[in-house]
PDB file of C-alpha atoms in Angstrom:
ATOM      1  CA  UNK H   1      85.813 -52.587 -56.289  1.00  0.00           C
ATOM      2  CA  UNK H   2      87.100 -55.870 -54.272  1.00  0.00           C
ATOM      3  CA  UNK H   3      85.337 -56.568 -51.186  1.00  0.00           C
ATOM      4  CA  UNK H   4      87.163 -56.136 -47.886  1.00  0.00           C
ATOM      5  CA  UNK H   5      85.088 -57.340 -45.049  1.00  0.00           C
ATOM      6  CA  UNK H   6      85.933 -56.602 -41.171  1.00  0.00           C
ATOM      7  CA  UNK H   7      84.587 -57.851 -38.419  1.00  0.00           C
ATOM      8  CA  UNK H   8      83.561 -56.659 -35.398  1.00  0.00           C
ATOM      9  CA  UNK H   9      82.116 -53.457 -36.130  1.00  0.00           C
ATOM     10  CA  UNK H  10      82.304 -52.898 -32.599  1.00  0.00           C
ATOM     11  CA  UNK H  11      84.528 -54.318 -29.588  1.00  0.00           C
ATOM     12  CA  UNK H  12      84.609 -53.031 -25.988  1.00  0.00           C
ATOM     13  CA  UNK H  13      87.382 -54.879 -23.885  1.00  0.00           C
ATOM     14  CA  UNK H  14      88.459 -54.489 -20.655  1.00  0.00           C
ATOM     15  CA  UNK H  15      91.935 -52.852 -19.765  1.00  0.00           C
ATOM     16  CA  UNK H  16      94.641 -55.127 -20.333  1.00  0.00           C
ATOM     17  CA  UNK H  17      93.038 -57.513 -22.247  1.00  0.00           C
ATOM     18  CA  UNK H  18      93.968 -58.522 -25.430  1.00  0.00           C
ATOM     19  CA  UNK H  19      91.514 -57.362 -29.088  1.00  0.00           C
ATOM     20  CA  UNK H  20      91.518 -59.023 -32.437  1.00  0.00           C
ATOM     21  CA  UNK H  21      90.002 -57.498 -35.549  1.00  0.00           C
ATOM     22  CA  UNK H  22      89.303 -59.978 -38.381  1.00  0.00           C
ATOM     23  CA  UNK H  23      89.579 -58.594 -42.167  1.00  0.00           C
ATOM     24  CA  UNK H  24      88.614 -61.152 -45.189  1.00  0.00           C
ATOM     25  CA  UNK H  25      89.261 -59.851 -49.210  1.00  0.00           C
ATOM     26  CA  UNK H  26      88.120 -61.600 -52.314  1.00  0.00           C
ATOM     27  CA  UNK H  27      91.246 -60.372 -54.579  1.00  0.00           C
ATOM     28  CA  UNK H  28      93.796 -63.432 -54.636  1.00  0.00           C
ATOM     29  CA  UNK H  29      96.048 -60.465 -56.183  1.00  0.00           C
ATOM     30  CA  UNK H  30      96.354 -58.644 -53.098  1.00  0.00           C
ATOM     31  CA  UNK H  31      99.952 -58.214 -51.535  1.00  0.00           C
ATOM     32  CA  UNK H  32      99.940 -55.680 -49.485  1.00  0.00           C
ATOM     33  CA  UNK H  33      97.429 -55.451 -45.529  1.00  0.00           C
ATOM     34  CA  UNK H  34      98.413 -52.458 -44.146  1.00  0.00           C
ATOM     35  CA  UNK H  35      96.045 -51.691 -40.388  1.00  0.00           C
ATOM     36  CA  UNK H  36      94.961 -47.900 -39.667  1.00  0.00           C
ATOM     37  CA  UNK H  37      94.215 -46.339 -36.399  1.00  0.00           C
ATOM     38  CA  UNK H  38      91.988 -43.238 -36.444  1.00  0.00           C
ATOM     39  CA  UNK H  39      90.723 -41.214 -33.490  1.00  0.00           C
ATOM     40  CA  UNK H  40      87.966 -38.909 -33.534  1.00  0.00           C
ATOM     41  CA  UNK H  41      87.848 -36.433 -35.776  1.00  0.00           C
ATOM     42  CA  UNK H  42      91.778 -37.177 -36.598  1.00  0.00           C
ATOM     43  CA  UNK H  43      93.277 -38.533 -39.896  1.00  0.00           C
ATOM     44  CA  UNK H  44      93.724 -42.315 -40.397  1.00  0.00           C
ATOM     45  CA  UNK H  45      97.385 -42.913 -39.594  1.00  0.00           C
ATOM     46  CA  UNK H  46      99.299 -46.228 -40.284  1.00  0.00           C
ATOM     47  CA  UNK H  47      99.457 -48.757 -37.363  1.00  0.00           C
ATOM     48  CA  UNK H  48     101.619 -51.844 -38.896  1.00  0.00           C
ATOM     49  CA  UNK H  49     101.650 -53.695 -42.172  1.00  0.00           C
ATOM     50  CA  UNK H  50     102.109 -56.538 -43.659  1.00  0.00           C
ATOM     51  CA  UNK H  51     103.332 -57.821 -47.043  1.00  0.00           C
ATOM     52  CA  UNK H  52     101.853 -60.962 -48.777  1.00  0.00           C
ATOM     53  CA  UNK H  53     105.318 -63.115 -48.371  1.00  0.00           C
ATOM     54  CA  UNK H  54     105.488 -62.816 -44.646  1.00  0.00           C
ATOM     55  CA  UNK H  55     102.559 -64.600 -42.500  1.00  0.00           C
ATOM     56  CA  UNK H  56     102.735 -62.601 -39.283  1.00  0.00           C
ATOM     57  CA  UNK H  57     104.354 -59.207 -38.196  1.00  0.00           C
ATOM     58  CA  UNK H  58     104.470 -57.589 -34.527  1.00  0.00           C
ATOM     59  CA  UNK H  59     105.665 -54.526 -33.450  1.00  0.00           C
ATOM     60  CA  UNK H  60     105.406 -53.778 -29.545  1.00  0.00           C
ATOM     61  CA  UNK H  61     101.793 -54.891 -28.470  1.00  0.00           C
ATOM     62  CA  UNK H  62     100.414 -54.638 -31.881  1.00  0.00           C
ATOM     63  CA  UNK H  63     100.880 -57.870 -34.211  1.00  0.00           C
ATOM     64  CA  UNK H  64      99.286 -58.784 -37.680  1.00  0.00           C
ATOM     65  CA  UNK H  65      98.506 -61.927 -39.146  1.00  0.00           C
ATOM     66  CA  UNK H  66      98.318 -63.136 -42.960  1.00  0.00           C
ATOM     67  CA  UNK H  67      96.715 -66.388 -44.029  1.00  0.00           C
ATOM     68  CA  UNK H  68      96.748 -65.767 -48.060  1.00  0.00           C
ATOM     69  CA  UNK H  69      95.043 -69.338 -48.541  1.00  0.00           C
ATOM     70  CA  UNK H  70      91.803 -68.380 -46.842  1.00  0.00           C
ATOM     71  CA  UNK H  71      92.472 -64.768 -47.722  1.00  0.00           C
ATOM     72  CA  UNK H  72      91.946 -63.178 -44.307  1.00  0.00           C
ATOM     73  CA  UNK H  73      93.974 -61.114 -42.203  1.00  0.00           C
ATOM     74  CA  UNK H  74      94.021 -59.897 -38.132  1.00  0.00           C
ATOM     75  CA  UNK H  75      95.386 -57.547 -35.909  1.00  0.00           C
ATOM     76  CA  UNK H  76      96.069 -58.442 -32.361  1.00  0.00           C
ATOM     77  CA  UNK H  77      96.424 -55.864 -29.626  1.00  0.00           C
ATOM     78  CA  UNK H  78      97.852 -56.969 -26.580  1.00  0.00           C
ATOM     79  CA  UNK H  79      97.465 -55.470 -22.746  1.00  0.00           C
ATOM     80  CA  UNK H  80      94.907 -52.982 -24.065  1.00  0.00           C
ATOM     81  CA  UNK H  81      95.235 -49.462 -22.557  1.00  0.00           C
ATOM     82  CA  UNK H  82      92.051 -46.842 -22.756  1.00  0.00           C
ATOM     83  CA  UNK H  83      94.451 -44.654 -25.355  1.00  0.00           C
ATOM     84  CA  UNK H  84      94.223 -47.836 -27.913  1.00  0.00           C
ATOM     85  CA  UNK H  85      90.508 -46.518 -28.149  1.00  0.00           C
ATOM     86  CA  UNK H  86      90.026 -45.846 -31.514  1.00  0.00           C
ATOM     87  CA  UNK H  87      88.290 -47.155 -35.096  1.00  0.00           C
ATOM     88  CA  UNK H  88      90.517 -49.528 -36.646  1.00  0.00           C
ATOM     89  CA  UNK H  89      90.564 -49.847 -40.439  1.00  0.00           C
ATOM     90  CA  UNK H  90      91.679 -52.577 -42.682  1.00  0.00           C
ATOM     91  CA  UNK H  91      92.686 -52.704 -45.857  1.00  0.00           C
ATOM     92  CA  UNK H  92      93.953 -54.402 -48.939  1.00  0.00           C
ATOM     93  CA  UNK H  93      96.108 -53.880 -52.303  1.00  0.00           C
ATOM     94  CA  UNK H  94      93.421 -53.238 -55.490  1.00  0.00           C
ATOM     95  CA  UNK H  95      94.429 -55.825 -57.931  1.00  0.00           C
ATOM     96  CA  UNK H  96      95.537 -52.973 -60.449  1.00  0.00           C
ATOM     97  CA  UNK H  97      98.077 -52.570 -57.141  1.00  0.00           C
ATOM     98  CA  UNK H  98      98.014 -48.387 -57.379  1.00  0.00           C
ATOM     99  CA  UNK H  99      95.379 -47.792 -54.534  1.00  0.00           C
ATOM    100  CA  UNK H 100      93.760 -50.160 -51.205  1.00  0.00           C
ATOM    101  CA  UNK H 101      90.200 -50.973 -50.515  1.00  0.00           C
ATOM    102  CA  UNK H 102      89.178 -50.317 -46.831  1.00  0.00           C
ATOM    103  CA  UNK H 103      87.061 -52.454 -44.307  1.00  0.00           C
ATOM    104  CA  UNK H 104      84.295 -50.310 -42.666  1.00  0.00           C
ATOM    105  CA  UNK H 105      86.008 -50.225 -39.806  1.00  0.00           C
ATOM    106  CA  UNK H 106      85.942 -51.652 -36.075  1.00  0.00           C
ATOM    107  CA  UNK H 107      85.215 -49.218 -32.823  1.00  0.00           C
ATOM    108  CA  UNK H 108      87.048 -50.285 -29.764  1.00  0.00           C
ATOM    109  CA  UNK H 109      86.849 -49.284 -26.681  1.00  0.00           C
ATOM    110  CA  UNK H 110      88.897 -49.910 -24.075  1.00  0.00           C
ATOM    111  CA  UNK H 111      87.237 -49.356 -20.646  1.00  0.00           C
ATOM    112  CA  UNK H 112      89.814 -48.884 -17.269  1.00  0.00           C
TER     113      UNK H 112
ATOM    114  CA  UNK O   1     107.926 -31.731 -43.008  1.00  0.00           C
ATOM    115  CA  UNK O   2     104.314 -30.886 -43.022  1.00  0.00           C
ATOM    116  CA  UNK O   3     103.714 -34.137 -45.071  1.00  0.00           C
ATOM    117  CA  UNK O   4     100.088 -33.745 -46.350  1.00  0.00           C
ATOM    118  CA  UNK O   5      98.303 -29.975 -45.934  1.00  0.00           C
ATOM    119  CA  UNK O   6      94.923 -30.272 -46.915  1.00  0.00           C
ATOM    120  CA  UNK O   7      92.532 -26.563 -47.216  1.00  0.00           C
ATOM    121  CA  UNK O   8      90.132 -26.034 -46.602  1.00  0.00           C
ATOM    122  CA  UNK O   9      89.684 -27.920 -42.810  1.00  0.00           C
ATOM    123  CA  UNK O  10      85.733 -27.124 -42.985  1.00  0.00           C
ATOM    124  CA  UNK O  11      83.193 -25.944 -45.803  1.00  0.00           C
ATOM    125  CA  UNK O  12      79.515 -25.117 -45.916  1.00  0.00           C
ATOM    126  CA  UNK O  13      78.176 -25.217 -49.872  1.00  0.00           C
ATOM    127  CA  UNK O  14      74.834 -24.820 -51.334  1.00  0.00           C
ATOM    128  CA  UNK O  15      73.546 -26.913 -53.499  1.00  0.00           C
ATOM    129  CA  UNK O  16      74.913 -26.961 -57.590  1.00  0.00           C
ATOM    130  CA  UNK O  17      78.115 -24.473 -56.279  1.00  0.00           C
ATOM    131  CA  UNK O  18      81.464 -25.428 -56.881  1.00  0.00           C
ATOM    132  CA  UNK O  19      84.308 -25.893 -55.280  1.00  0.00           C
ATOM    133  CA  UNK O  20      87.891 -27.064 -54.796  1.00  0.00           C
ATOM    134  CA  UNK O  21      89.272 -28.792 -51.818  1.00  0.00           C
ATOM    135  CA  UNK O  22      93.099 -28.407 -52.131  1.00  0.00           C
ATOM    136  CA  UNK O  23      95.901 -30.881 -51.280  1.00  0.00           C
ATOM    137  CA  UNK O  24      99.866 -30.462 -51.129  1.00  0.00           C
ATOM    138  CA  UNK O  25     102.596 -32.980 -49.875  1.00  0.00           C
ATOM    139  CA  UNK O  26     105.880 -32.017 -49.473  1.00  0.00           C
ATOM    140  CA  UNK O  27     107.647 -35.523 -48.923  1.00  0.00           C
ATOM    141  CA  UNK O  28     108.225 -36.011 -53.030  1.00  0.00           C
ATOM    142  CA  UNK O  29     105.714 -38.718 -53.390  1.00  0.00           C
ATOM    143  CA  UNK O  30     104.558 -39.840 -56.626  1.00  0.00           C
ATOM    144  CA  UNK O  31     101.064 -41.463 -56.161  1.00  0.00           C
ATOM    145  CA  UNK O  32      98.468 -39.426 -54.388  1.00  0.00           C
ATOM    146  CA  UNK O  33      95.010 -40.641 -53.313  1.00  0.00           C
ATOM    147  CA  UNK O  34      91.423 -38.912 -52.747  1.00  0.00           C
ATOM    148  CA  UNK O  35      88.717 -40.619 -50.847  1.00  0.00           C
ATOM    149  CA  UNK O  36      85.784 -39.693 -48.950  1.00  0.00           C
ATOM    150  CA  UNK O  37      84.448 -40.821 -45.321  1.00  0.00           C
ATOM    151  CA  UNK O  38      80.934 -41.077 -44.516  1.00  0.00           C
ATOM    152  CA  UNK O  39      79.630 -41.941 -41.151  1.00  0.00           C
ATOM    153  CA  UNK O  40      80.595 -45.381 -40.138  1.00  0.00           C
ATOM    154  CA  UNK O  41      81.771 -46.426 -43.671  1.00  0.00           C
ATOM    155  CA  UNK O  42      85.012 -47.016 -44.363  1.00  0.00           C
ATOM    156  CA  UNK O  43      87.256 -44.712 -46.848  1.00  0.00           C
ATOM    157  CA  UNK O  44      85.933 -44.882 -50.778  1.00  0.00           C
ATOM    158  CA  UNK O  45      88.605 -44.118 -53.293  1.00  0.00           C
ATOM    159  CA  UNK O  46      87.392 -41.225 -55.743  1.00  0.00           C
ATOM    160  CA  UNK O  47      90.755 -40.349 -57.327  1.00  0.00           C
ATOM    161  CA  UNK O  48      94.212 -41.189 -57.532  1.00  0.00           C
ATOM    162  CA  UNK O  49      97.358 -40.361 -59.584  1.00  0.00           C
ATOM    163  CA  UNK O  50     100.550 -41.976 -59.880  1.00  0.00           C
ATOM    164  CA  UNK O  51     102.332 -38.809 -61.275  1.00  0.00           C
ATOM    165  CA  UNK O  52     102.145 -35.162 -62.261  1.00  0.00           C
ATOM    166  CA  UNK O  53     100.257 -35.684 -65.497  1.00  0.00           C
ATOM    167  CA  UNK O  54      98.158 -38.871 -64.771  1.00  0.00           C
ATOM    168  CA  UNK O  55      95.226 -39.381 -63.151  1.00  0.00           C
ATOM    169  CA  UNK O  56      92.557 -42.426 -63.161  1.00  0.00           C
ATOM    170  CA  UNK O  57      89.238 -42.876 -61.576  1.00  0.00           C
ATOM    171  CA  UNK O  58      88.882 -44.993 -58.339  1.00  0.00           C
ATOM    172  CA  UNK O  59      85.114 -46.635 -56.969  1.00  0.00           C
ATOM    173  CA  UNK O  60      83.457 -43.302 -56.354  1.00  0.00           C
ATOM    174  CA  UNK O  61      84.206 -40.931 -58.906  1.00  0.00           C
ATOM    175  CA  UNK O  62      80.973 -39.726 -60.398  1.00  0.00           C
ATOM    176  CA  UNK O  63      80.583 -35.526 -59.720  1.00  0.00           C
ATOM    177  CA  UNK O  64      84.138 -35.184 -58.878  1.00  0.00           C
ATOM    178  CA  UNK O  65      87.414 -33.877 -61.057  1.00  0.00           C
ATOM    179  CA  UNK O  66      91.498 -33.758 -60.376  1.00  0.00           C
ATOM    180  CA  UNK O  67      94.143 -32.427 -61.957  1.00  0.00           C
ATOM    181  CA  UNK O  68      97.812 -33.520 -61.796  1.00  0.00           C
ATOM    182  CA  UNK O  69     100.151 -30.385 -62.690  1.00  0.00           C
ATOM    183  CA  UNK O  70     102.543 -31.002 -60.435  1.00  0.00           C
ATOM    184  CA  UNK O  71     104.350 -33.306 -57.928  1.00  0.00           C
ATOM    185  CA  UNK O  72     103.138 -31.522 -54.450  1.00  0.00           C
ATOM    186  CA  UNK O  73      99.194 -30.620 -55.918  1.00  0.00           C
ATOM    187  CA  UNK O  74      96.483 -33.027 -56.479  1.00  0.00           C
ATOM    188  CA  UNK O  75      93.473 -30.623 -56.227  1.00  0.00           C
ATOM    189  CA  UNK O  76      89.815 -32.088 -56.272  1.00  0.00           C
ATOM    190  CA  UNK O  77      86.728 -30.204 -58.135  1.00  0.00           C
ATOM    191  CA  UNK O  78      83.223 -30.173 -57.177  1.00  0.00           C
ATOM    192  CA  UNK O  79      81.399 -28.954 -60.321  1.00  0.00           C
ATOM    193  CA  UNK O  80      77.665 -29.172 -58.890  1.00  0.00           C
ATOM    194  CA  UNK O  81      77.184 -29.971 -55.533  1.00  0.00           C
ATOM    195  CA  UNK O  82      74.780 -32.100 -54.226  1.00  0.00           C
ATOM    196  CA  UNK O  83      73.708 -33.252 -50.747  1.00  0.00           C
ATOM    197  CA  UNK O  84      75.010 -36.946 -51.502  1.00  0.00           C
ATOM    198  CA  UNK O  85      78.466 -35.352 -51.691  1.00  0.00           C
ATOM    199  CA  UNK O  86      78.299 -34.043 -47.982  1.00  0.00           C
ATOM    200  CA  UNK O  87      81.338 -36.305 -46.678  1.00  0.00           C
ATOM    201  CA  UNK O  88      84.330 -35.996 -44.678  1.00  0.00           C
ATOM    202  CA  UNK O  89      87.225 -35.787 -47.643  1.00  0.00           C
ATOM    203  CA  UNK O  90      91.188 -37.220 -46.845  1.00  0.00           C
ATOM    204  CA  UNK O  91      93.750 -36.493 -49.586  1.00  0.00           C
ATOM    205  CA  UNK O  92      96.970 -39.247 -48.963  1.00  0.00           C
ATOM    206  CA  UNK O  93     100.040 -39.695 -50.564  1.00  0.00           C
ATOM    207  CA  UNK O  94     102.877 -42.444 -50.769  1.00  0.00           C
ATOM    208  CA  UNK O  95     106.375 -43.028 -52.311  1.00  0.00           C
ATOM    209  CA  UNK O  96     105.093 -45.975 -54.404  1.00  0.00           C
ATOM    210  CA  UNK O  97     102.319 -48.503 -54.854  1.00  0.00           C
ATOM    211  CA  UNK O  98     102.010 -50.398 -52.008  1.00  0.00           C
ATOM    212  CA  UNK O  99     103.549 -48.541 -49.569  1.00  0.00           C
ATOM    213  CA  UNK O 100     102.044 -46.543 -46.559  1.00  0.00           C
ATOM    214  CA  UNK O 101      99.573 -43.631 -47.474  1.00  0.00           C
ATOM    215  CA  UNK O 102     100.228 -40.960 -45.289  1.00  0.00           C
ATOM    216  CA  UNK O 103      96.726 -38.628 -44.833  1.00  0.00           C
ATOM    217  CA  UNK O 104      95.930 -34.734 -44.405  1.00  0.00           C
ATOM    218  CA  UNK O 105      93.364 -33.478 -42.093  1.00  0.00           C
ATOM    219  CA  UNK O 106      91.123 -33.863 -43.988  1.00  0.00           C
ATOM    220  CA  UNK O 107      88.215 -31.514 -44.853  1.00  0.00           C
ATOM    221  CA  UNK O 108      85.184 -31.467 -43.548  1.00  0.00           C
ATOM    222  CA  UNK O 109      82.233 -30.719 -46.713  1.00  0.00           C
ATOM    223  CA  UNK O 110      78.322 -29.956 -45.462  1.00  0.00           C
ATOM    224  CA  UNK O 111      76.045 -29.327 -48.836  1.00  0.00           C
ATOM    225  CA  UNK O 112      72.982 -27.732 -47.543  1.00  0.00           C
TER     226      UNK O 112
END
């Protein structure tokens, strides 16, 4: 499959500071970023997404950004609180658009 | 809702038994996912269908089978299990392509 790469695979920041994740992909057909959130031993559950036609997205303290030229994608968490502790997954559209390929995933903690 | 109900939550196999891990949604959605979790990897697509009668194969789908009979079921087969298959397995669905997956509990599969 196409190659989602995420980086850090690890992040500890302090609380109230701000995190960014960094996700690249090699498909230039990919449309659609959505960001997942998964605690321990929980499901993956949608955090925010963002659509190929729109270059950044924020909801609250979580915001996403698109750059489609260089093909890489971020998710910014501001005033970090010890509850945003958590493996964050990116992902992109497959280019046959029916299913996403995941990044491995980033573990942040947030320490008070 | 319940959204997505996956059964059985935890499994212990022996080697070359079978199984099937069961997975029902109950918000209508068309295109249903399978994908399996290992230990700080990211999620790996092994099935998917985009409707009660079609199914295709995503980037890990060698030992495993689905069936599509209906809207709410996408069922996944282990024929002959192996230790390689010992995962943590999420069943998602979504209204369309492109659109948020929502994920079950997941199950989680030991074969010993």
């Amino acid at each position: 499959g196409e190659n989602v790469e995420q980086h850090p695979s690890t992040l500890s920041v302090q609380e109230g500071d701000s995190a960014v994740i960094k996700c690249t992909y090699s498909d230039s057909a990919s449309n659609y970023f959505p960001w997942y959130k998964q605690e321990l031993g929980k499901r993956p559950q949608l955090i925010i997404d963002i659509r190929s036609n729109v270059g950044e997205k924020k909801d609250q303290r979580i915001a996403v950004t698109l750059n489609k030229t260089a093909k890489h994608f971020s998710l910014h968490i501001t005033e970090t609180q010890p509850e945003d502790s958590a493996v964050y997954f990116c992902a992109a559209s497959m280019n046959s658009g029916y299913a996403l390929n995941f990044g491995k995933g980033t573990s942040l903690l947030v320490t008070p | 809702n319940a959204g997505v109900t996956q059964t059985p939550k935890f499994r212990i196999l022996k080697i070359g038994q079978s199984m099937t891990l069961q997975c029902t949604q109950d918000m209508n959605h068309n295109y249903m996912y399978w994908y399996r979790q290992d230990p700080g990897m990211g999620l790996k697509l092994i099935y998917y269908s985009v409707g009660a009668g079609i199914t295709d194969k995503g980037e890990v789908p060698n030992g495993y089978n689905v069936s599509r009979s209906t809207t709410e079921d996408f069922p996944l087969r282990l024929e002959l299990a192996a230790p390689s298959q010992t995962s943590v397995y999420f069943c998602a669905s979504s209204d369309s392509y492109n659109q948020p997956q929502h994920f079950g509990d997941g199950t989680r599969l030991s074969i010993l």
